[in-house]
Coordinates of C-alpha atoms in Angstrom, one line a residue:
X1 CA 0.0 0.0 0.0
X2 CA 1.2 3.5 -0.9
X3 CA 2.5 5.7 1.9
X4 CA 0.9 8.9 0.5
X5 CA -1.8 9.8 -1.0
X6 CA -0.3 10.2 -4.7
X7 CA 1.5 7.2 -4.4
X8 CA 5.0 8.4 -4.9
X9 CA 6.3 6.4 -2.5
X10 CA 5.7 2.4 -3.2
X11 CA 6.7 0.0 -1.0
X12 CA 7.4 2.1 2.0
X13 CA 6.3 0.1 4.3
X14 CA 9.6 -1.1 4.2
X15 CA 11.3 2.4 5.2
X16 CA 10.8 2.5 9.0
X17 CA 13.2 0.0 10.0
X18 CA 16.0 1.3 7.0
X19 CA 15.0 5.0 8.1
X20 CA 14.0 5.6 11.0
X21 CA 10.7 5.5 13.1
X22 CA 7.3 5.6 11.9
X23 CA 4.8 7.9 12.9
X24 CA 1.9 6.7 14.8
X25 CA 1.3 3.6 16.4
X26 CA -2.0 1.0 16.9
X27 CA -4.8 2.8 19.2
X28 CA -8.3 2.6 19.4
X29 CA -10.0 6.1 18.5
X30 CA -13.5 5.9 17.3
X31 CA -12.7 7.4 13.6
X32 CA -9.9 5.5 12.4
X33 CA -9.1 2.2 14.4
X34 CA -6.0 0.2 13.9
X35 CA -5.6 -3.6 14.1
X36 CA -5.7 -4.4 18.1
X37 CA -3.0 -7.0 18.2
X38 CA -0.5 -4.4 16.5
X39 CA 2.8 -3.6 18.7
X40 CA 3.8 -0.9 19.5
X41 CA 6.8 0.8 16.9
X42 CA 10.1 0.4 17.9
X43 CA 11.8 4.1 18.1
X44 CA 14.8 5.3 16.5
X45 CA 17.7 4.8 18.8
X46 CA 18.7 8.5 18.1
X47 CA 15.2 9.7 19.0
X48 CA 15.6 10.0 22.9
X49 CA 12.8 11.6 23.3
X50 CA 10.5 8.9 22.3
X51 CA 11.9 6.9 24.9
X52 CA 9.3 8.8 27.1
X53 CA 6.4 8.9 24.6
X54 CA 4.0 7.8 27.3
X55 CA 5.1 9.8 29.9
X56 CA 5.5 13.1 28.3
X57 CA 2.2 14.9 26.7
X58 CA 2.1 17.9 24.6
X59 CA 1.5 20.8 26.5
X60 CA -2.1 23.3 25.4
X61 CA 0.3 25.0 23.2
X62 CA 3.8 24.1 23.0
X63 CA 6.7 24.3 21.0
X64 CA 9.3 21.9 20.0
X65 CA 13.0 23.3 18.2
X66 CA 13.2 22.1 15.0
X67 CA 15.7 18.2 14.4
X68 CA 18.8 18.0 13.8
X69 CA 20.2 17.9 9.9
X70 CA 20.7 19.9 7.1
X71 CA 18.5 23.1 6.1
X72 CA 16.5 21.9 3.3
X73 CA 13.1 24.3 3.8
X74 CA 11.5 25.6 0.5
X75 CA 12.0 28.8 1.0
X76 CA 15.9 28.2 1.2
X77 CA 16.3 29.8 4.7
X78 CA 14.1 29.8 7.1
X79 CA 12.1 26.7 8.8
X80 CA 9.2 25.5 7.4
X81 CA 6.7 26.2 10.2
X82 CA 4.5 23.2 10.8
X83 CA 1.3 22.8 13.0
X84 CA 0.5 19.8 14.2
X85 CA -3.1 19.1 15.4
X86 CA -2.6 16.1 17.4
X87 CA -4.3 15.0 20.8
X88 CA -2.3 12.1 21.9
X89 CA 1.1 12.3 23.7
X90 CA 3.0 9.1 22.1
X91 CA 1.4 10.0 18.5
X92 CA 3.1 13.7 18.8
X93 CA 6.2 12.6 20.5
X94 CA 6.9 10.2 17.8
X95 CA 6.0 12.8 15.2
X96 CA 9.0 15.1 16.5
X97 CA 11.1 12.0 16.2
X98 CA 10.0 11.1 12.8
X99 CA 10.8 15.6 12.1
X100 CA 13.9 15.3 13.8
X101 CA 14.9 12.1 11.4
X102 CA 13.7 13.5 8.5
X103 CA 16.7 15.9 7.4
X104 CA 14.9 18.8 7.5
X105 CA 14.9 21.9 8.7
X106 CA 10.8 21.8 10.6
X107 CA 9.8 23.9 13.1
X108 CA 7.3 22.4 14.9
X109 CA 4.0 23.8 16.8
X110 CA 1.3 21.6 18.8
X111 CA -2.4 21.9 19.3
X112 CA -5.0 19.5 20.6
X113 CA -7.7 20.5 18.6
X114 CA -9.2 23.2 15.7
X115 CA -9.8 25.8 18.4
X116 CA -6.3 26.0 19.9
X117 CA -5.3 25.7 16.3
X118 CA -7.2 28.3 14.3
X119 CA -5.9 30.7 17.4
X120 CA -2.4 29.9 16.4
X121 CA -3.2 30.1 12.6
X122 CA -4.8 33.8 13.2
X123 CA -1.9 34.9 15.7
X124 CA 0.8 34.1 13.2
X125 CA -1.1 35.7 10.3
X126 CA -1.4 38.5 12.1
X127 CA 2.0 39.0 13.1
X128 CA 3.6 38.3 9.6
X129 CA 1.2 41.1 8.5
X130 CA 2.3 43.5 10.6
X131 CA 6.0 42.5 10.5
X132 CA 6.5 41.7 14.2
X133 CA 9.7 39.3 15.0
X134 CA 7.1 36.5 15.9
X135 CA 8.1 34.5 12.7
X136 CA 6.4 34.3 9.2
X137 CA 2.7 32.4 8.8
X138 CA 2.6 28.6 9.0
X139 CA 3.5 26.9 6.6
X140 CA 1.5 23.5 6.6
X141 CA -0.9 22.1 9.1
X142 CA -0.4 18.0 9.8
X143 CA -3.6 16.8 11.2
X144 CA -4.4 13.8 13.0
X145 CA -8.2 12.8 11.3
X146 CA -9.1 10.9 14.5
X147 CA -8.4 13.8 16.6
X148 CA -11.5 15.5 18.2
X149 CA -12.7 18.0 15.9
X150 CA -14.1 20.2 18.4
X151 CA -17.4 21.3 16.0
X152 CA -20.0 23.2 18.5
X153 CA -22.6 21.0 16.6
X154 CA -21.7 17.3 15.4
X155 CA -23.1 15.8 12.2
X156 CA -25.7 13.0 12.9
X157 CA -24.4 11.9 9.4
X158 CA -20.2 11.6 10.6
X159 CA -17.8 10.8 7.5
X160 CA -14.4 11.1 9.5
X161 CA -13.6 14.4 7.9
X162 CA -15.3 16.9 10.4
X163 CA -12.5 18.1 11.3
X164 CA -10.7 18.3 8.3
X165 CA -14.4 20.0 6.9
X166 CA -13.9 22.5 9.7
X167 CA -10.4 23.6 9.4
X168 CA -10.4 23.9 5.6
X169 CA -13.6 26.2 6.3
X170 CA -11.8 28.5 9.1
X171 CA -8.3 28.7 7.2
X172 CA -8.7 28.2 3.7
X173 CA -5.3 29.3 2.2
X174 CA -2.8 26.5 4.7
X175 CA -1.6 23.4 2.6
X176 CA -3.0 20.3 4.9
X177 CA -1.7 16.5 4.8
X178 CA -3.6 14.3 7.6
X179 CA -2.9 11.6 8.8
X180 CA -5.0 8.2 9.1
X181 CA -4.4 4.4 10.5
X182 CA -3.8 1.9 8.2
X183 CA -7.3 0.9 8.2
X184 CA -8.3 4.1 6.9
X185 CA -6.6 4.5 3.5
X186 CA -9.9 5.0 1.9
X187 CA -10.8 7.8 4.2
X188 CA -7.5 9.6 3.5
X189 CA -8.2 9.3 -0.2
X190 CA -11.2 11.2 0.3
X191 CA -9.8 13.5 2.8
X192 CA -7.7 14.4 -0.3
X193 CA -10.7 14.8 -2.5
X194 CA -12.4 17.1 0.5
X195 CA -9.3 19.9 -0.2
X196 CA -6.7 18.5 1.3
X197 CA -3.1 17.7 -0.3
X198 CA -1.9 14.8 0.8
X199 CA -2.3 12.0 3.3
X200 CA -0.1 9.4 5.2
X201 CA -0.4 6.4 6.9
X202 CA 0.8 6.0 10.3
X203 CA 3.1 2.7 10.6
X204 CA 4.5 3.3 6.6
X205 CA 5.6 6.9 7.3
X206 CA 9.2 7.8 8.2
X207 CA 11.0 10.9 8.6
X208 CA 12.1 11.3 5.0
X209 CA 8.4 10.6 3.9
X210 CA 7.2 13.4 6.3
X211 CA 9.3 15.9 5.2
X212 CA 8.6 15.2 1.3
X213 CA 4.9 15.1 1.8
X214 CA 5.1 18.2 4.1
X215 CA 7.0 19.8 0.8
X216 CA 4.6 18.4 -1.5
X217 CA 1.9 19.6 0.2
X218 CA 3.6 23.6 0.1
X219 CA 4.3 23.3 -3.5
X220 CA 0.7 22.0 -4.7
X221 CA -1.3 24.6 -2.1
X222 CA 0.7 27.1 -3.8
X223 CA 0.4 26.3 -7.3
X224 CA -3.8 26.1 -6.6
X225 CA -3.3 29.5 -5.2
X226 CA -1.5 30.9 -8.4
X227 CA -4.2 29.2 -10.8
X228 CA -6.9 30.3 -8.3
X229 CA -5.9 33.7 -8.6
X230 CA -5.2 33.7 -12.5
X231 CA -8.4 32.2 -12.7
X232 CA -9.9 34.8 -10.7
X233 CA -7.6 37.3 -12.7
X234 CA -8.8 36.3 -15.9
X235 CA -12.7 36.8 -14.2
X236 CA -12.3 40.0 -13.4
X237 CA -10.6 40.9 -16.6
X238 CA -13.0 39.7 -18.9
X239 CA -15.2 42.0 -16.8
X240 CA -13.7 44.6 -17.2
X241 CA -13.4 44.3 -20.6
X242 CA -17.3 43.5 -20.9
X243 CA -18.1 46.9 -18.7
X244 CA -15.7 48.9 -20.7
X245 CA -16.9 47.9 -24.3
X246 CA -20.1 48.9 -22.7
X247 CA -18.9 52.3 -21.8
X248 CA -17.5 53.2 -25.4
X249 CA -20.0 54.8 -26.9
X250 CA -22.4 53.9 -30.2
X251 CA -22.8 57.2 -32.6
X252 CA -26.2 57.8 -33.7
X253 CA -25.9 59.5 -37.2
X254 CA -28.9 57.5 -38.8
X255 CA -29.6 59.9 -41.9
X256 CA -26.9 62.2 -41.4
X257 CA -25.0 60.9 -44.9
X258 CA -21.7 60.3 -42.7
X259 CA -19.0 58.0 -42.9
X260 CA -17.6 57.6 -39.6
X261 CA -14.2 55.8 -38.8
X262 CA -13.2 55.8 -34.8
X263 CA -10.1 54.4 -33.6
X264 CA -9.5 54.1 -30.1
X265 CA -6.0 52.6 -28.1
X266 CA -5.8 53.6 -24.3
X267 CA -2.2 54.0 -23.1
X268 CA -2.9 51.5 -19.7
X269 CA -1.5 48.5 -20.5
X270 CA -4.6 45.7 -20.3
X271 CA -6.9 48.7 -20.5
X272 CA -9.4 49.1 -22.9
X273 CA -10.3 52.7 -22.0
X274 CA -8.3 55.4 -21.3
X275 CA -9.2 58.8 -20.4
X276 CA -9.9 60.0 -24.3
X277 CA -13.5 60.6 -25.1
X278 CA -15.7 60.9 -28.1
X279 CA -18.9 60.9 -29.3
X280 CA -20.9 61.8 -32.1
X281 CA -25.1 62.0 -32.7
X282 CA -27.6 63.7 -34.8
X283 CA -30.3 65.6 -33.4
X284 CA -34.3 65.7 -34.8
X285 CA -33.1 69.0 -36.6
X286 CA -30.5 67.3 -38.6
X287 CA -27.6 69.1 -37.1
X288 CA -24.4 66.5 -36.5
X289 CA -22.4 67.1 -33.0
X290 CA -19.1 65.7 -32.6
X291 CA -17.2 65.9 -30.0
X292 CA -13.4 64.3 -28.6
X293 CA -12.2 65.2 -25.6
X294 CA -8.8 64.2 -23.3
X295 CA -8.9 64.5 -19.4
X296 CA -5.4 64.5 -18.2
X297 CA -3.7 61.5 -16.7
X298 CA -4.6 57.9 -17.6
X299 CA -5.6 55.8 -14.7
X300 CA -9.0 54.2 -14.3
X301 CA -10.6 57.4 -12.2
X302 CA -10.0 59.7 -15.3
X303 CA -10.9 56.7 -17.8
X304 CA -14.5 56.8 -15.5
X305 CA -14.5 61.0 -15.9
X306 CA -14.1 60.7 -19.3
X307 CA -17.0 58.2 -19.6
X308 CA -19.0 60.4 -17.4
X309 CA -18.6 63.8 -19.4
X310 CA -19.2 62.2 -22.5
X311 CA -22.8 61.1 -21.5
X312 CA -23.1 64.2 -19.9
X313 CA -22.2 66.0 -23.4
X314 CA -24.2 63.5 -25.2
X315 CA -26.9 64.1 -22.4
X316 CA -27.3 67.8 -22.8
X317 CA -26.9 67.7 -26.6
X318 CA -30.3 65.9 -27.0
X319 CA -31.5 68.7 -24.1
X320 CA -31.0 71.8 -26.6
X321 CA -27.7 72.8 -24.9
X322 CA -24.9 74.0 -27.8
X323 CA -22.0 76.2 -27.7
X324 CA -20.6 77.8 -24.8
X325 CA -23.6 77.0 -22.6
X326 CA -23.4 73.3 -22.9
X327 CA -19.4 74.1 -22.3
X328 CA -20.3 75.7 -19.5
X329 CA -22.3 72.9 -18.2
X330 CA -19.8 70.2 -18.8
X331 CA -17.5 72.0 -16.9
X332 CA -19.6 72.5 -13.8
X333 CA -20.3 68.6 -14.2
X334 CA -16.2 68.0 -14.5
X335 CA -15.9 70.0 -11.3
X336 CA -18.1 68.1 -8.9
X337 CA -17.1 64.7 -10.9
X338 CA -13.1 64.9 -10.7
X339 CA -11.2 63.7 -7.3
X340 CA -8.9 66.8 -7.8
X341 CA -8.6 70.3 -8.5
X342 CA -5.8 69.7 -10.7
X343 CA -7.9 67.6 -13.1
X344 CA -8.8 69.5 -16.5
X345 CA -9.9 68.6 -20.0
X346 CA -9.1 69.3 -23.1
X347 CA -12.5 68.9 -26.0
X348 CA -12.7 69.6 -29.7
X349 CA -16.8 70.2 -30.5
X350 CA -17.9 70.3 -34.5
X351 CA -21.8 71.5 -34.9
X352 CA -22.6 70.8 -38.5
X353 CA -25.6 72.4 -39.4
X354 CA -28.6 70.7 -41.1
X355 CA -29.1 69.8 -44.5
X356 CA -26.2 67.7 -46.5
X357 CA -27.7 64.4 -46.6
X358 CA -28.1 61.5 -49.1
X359 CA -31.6 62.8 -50.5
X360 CA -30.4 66.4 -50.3
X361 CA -27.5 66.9 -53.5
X362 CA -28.1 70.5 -54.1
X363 CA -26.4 71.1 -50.6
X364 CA -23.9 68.4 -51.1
X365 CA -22.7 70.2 -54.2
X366 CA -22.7 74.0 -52.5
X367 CA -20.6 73.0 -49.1
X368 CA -22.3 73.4 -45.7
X369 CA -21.1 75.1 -42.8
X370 CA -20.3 74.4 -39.0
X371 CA -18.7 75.7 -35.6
X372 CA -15.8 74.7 -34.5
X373 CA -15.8 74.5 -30.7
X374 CA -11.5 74.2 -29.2
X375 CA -11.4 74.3 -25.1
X376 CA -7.4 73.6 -25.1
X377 CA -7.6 70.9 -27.5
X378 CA -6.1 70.5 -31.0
X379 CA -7.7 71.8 -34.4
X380 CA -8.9 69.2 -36.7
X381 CA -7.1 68.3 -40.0
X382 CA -9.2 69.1 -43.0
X383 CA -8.4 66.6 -45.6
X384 CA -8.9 68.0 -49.1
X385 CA -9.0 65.4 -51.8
X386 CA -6.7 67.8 -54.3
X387 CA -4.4 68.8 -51.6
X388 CA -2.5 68.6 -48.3
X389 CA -4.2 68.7 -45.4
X390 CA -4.9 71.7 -43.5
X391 CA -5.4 72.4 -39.6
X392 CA -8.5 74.6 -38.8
X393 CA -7.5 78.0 -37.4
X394 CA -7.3 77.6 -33.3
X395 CA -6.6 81.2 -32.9
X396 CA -10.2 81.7 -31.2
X397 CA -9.5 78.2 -29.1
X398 CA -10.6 79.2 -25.0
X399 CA -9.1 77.4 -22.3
X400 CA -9.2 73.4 -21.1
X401 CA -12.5 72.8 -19.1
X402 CA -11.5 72.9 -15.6
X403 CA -8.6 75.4 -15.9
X404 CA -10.7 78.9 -15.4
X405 CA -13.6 79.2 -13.3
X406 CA -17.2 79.7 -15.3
X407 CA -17.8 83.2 -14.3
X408 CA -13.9 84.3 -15.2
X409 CA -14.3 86.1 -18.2
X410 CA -11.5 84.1 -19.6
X411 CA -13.5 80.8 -19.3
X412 CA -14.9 81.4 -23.3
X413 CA -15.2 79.2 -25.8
X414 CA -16.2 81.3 -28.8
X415 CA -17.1 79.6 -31.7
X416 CA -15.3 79.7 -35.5
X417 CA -17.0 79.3 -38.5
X418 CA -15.8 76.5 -40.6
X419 CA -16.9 76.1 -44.8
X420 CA -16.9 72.4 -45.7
X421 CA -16.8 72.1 -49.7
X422 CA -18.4 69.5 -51.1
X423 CA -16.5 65.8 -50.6
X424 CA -15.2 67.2 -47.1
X425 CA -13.5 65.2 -44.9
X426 CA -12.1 65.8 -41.0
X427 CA -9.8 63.8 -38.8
X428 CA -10.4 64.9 -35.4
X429 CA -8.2 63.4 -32.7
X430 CA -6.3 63.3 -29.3
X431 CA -2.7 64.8 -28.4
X432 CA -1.2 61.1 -27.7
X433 CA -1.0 61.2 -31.4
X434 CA 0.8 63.9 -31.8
X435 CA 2.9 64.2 -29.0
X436 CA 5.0 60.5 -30.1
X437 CA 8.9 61.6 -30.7
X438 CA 10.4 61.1 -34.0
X439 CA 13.8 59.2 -34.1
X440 CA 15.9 59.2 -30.7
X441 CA 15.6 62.8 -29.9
X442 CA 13.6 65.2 -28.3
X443 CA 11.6 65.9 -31.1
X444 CA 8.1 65.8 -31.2
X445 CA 5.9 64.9 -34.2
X446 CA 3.7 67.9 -34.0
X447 CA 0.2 68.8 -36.1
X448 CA 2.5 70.1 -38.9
X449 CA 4.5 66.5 -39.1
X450 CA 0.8 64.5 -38.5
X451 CA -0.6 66.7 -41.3
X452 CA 2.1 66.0 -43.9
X453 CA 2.3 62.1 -42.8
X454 CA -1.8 62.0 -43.5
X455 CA -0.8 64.1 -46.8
X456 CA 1.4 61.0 -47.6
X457 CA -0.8 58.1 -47.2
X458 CA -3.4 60.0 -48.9
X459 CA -1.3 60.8 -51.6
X460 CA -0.9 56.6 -51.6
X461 CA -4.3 56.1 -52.3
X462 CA -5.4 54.9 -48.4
X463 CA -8.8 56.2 -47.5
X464 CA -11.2 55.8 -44.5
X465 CA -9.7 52.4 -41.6
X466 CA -6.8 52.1 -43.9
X467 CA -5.9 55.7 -43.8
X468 CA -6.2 55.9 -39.7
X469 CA -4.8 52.3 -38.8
X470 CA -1.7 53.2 -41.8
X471 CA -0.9 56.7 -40.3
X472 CA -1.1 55.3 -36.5
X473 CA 1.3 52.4 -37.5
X474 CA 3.6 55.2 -38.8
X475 CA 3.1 57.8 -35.7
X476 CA 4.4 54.8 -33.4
X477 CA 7.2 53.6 -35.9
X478 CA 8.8 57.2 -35.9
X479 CA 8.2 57.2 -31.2
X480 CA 10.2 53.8 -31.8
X481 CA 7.3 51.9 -30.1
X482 CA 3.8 51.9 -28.6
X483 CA 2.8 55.5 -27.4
X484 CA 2.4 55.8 -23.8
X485 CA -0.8 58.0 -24.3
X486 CA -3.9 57.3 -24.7
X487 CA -5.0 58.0 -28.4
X488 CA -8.6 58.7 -30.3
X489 CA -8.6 59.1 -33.7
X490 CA -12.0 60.4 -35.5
X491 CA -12.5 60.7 -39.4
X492 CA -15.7 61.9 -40.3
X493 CA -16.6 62.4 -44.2
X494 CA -19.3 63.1 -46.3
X495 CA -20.8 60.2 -48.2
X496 CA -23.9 60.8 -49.8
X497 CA -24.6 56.7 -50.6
X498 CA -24.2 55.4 -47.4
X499 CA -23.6 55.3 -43.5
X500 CA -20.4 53.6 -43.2
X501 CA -19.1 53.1 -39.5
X502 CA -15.2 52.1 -39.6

């Protein structure tokens, strides 16, 4: 019969006498009850202090220093700590004799049943948490199945793992190995089954055995706690992920005549929103509002700001609100909504008055006109199809919402009329775009070196995805890597056929 539970030890009932002595000897308990005309185990001559065994009881917490031998602990250094929940005297006496034959470096603690035990379990936790001198946590717990289990209210229904039940329920994150009579093999199996991680049978275990199982037992409690919490990683990310694909929004342009191509990368790493905004609707009237927007930073409280203004903007845009008023608003609402003074945003707002749609190709072929709306942000590229691009004047641009209070006079966002000829298109977007550096120096790439890379990959024949995702590619091949900012990229252009979102 196999020592332990995973059978990595054949034959070893024939280690005590080679080894040293076993653990456990024949006794009647009423969970696990060994053959009655079994005799006693001889002790190891070394061990003197089994020649007492049935003289000398553990005391209601004691202590015992850790064998003799070489330092072979898991963590290289330190003891491993060990808790033994054990209720008989000769049983625990011969357990220090099998530690102190084992080789290894065990430091061993004693407790008659799960109350004393979960006491000593919480003690040490709480010391290693707050760094007293008291030594680190446990580091395995070796219990005795037919010790009393101490539950305030028995099962009528007993399986022999009460105690194991309650342990495992009061400290969850300790590797376990019990230990069961020979006559109980089956119920160690299932004690493994129940959470624990290994099991040994008293009269076939020896030092060496102990201290293997003991350092199986470590290693496979702590690989299920590194799959539990990748497991519980993975959870929780795939949460996140559902929540913030929730949070990006869906632009409602249903008969505006639009093409619309978004691109959106946060700079978090694992993130899948950063604190860049946008959003883009049309209203009964026909008028299109588009907006893009950067709060600073780019942690998860301004990624949740930015979500928050933009259904506020989005909010107050189907309200009526336009212009300066509904800038005014949004700033009062980034006010009470950000966690610091210092927290501003930057927003780009395009109003593109009504008219200019698919049925409508008298408009289409005079140009329409809209406001152009800069609180701190950067100008949209115009994108002529017969020549380079063109920023939009920001000379009339008012400050980043945030910066200024309302009532300052300063805090104005005036607007600047904008013609759009016929086949217009605009590519609205975020500083982490432009603020990449280009080659190993200092030097940014700037709106006039974005303007004439867009000029190229025009000029290349690359429209609409392929034109953003090309010119990205580029922006982060010339910073010699991923940008660390977050980036939105918008290109909005007039199609008279069809509603095409990119």
């Amino acid at each position: 019969m196999p020592a332990t539970g995973d059978g990595r030890a054949p034959g070893a009932a024939d280690l005590p006498g080679a080894h040293g002595a076993p653990v456990g000897h024949a006794r009647n308990r009423p969970v696990t009850t060994g053959p009655a005309t079994a005799a006693p185990p001889i002790p190891h001559p070394r061990s003197q202090a089994v020649r007492a065994a049935h003289a000398v009881h553990p005391s209601h917490v004691s202590e015992v220093p850790p064998g003799p031998g070489p330092d072979n602990s898991a963590d290289g250094g330190a003891p491993l700590r060990l808790l033994v929940i054990e209720d008989d005297a000769s049983d625990a006496q011969l357990i220090k004799a099998a530690v102190a034959d084992s080789g290894t470096s065990i430091e061993i603690h004693w407790a008659r049943g799960l109350d004393q035990a979960t006491a000593l379990l919480a003690q040490s936790a709480l010391s290693a948490r707050r760094g007293r001198s008291r030594g680190p946590e446990f580091g395995c717990v070796l219990l005795d199945l037919a010790a009393p289990a101490d539950l305030p209210h028995p099962s009528d229904s007993s399986d022999g793992l009460e105690g194991l039940h309650e342990l495992l329920r009061r400290a969850p994150h300790i590797p376990v190995v019990v230990l069961t009579d020979a006559a109980g093999a089956e119920l160690g199996a299932a004690a493994v089954a129940a959470g624990a991680q290994d099991f040994l049978i008293k009269h076939e275990t020896d030092g060496p055995l102990l201290a293997r199982a003991l350092r199986y037992a470590v290693e496979r409690k702590r690989a299920d706690e590194s799959q539990r919490r990748l497991v519980e990683a993975e959870l929780r990310g795939q949460e996140n992920a559902r929540l913030q694909r929730h949070l990006l929004p869906t632009p409602l342009l249903d008969g505006a005549g639009l093409s619309f191509t978004r691109r959106y990368r946060p700079g978090r790493r694992r993130a899948l929103l950063g604190g860049d905004f946008y959003d883009a609707v049309r209203t009964d009237d026909g008028t299109v509002h588009v907006v893009i927007g950067d709060v600073c930073g780019h942690g998860p409280d301004e990624a949740a700001l930015g979500v928050a203004l933009r259904i506020a903007w989005r909010t107050l845009v189907f309200a009526g609100l336009t212009g300066e008023a509904l800038l005014t608003t949004l700033q009062h609402v980034l006010e009470h909504e950000r966690r610091s003074d210092e927290i501003f945003a930057t927003l780009c707002m395009l109003v593109i008055g009504p008219g200019g749609t698919a049925s409508d190709l008298d408009s289409l072929a005079t140009g329409e006109r809209a406001r152009l709306y800069l609180a701190g942000h950067p100008a949209p590229l115009l994108l002529g199809r017969d020549h380079e691009p063109v920023t939009l004047p920001a000379d009339l641009a008012g400050p980043a919402l945030g910066l200024l209070p309302c009532h300052d006079g300063e805090a104005a966002w005036p607007a600047h009329e904008v013609e759009l000829q016929p086949g217009w298109r605009l590519l609205l977007y975020t500083d982490g775009l432009i603020e990449g550096r280009v080659g190993a120096g200092s030097r940014r790439l700037g709106q006039d070196g974005l303007a004439g890379l867009i000029g190229d990959h025009q000029a290349a024949g690359l429209t609409r995805g392929r034109l953003v995702d090309s010119a990205i590619a580029e922006v982060e091949e010339l910073n010699g890597g991923a940008l660390t900012d977050d980036v939105a990229v918008l290109l909005l252009e007039r199609n008279p056929v069809q509603l095409i979102l990119g």
